[in-house]
Short mmCIF file of C-alpha atoms in Angstrom, two decimals:
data_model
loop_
_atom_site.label_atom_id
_atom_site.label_comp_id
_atom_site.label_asym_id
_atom_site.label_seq_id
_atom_site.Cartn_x
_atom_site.Cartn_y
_atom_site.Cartn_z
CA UNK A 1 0.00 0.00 0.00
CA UNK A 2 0.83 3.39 -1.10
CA UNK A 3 1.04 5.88 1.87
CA UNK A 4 0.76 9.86 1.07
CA UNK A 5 1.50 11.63 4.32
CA UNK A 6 -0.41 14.91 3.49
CA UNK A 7 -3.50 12.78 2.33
CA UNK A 8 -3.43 9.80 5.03
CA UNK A 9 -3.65 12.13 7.87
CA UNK A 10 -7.01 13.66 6.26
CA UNK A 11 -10.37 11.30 6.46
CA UNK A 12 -10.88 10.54 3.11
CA UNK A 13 -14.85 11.97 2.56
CA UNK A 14 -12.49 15.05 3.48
CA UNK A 15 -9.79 14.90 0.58
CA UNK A 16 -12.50 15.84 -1.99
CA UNK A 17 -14.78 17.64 -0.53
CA UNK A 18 -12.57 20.33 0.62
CA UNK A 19 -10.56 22.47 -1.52
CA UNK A 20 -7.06 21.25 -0.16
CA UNK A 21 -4.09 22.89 -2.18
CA UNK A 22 -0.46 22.69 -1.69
CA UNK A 23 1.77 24.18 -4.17
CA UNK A 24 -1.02 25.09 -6.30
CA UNK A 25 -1.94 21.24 -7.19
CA UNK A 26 -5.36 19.83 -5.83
CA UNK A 27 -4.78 17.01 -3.34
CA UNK A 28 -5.88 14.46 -5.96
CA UNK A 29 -3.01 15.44 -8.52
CA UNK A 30 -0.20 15.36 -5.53
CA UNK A 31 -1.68 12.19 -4.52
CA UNK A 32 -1.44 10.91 -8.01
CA UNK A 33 1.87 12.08 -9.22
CA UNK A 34 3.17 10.78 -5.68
CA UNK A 35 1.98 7.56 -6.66
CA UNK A 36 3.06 7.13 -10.43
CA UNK A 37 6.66 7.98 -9.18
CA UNK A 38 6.09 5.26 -6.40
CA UNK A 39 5.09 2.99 -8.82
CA UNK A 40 7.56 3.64 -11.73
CA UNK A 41 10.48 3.41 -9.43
CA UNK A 42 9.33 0.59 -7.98
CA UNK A 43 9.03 -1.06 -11.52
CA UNK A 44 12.26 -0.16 -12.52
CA UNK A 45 14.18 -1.64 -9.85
CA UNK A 46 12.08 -4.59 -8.13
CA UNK A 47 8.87 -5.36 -9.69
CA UNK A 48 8.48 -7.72 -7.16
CA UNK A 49 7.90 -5.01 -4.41
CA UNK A 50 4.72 -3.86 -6.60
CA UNK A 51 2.60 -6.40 -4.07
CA UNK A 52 2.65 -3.77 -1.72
CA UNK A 53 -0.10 -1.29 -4.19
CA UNK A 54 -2.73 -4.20 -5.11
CA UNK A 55 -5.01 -5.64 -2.48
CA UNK A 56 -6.68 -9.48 -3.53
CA UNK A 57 -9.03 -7.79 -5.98
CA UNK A 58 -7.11 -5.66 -7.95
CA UNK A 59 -7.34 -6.25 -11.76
CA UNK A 60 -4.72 -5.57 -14.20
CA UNK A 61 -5.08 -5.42 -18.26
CA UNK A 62 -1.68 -5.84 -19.68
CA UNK A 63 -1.57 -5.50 -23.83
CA UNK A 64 -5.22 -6.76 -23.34
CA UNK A 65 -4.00 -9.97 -21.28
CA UNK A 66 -6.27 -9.62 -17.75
CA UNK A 67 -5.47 -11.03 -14.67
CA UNK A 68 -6.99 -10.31 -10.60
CA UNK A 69 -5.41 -10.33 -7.19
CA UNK A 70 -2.44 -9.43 -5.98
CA UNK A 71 -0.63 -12.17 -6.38
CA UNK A 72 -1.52 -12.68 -9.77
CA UNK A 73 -0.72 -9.02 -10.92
CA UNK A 74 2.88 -9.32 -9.15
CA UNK A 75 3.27 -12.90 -11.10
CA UNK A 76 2.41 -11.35 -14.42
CA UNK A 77 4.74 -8.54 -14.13
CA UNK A 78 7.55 -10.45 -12.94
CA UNK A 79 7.64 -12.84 -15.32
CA UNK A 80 7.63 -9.73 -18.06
CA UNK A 81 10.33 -10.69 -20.68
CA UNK A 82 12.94 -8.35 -19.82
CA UNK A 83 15.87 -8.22 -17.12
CA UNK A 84 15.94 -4.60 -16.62
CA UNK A 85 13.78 -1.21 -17.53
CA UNK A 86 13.28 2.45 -17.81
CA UNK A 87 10.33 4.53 -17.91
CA UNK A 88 10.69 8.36 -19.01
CA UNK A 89 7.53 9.80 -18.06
CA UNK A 90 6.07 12.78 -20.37
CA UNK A 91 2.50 13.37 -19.06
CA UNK A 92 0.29 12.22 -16.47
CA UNK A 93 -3.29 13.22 -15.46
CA UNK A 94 -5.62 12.99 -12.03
CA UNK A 95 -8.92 13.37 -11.17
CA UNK A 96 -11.32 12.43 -8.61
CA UNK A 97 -13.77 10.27 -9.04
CA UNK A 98 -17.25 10.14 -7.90
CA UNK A 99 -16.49 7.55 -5.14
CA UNK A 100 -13.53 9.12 -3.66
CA UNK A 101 -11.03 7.32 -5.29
CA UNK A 102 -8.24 8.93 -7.99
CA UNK A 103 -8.31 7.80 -11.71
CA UNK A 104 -4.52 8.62 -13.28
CA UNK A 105 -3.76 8.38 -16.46
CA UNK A 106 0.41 8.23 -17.42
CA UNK A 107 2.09 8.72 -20.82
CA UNK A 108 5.75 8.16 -21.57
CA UNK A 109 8.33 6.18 -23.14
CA UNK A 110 10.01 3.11 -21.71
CA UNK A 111 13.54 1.37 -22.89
CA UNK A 112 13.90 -2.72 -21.88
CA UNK A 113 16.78 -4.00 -22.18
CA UNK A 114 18.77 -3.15 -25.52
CA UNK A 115 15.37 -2.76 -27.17
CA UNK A 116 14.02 -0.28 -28.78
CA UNK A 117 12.71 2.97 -27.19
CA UNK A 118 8.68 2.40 -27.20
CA UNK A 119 5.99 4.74 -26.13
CA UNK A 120 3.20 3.71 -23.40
CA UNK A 121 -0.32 4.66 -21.71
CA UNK A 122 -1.14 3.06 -18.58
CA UNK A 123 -3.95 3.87 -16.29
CA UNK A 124 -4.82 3.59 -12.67
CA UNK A 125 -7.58 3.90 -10.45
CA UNK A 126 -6.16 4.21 -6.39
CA UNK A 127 -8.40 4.09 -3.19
CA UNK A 128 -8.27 4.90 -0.17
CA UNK A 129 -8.04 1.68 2.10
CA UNK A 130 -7.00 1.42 5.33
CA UNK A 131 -4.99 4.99 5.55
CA UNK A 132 -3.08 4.20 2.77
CA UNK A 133 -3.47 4.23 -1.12
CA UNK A 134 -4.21 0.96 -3.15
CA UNK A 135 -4.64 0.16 -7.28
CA UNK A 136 -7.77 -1.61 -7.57
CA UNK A 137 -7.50 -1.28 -11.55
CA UNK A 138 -4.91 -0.83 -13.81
CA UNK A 139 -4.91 -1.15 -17.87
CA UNK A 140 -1.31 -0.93 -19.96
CA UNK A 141 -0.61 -0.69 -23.28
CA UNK A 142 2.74 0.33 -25.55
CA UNK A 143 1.93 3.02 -28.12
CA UNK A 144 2.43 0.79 -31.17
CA UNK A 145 2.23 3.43 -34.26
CA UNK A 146 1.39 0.39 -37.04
CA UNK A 147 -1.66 2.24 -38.37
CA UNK A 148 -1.80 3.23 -41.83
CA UNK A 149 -0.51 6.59 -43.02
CA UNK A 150 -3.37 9.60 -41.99
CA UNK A 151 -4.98 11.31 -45.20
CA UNK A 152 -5.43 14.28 -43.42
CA UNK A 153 -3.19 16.67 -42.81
CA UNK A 154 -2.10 17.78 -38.97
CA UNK A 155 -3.16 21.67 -39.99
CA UNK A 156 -7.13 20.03 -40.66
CA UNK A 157 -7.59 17.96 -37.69
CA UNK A 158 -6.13 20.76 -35.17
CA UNK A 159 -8.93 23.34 -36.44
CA UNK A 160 -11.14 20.48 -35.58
CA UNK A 161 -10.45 21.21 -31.94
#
């Protein structure tokens, strides 16, 4: 379990309902960004220490492969092909969800082994439990750019927006 000092010591109905800044970032984006460097770290260097985030009914989508529990997330990630890793994070996103829980979403680029550098999304959903913060859900995928060649140009679809 993930602990965030700032947010454990509040009761959690409290984390979202009041407007608690620090540094300018809502709770929910400290709490977030706290945990995504938690996690990456911890997935660089020991993936086996990752048991300590999922509680028995976590669920985990990996490149569309799904697994649940803790000890079946920690197995899966493990037994990933690759001796050693690096992520490079270049965006992440929090917000708060209805039930008082955080849904983070992460971008970046990640280098295994002598591979190639690839681009990721992964996203989490963390909860409160126990005065510490858990992943109950968790979905990965590499940013794989085999798609055919656009027809549009980049000029078109950003006067779209």
């Amino acid at each position: 379990m993930y602990s965030n000092n700032s947010a454990a010591a509040l009761p959690i109905r409290k984390i979202f309902a009041v407007k608690f800044r620090m540094g300018d970032k809502p709770i929910w984006e400290q709490i977030g960004s706290s945990f995504v460097q938690h996690y990456y770290n911890l997935f660089d260097t020991d993936r086996s220490q990752l048991s300590s985030i999922y509680i028995d009914s976590s669920c985990l989508t990996w490149e569309g492969q799904q697994c649940q529990g803790k000890c079946a997330i920690v197995e899966k990630l493990s037994s990933l092909p690759f001796q050693k890793i690096q992520h490079s994070i270049t965006a992440q996103d929090h917000q708060p969800t209805t039930d008082a829980c955080i849904l983070s979403m992460v971008v970046g680029q990640l280098k295994a082994d002598d591979d190639q550098i690839l681009g990721f999304q992964q996203t989490f959903v963390l909860r409160h439990m126990s005065s510490a913060w858990v992943c109950t859900n968790e979905i990965f995928r590499l940013a794989l750019h085999n798609m055919p060649m656009m027809t549009q140009s980049w000029d078109s679809i950003k006067s779209f927006y």
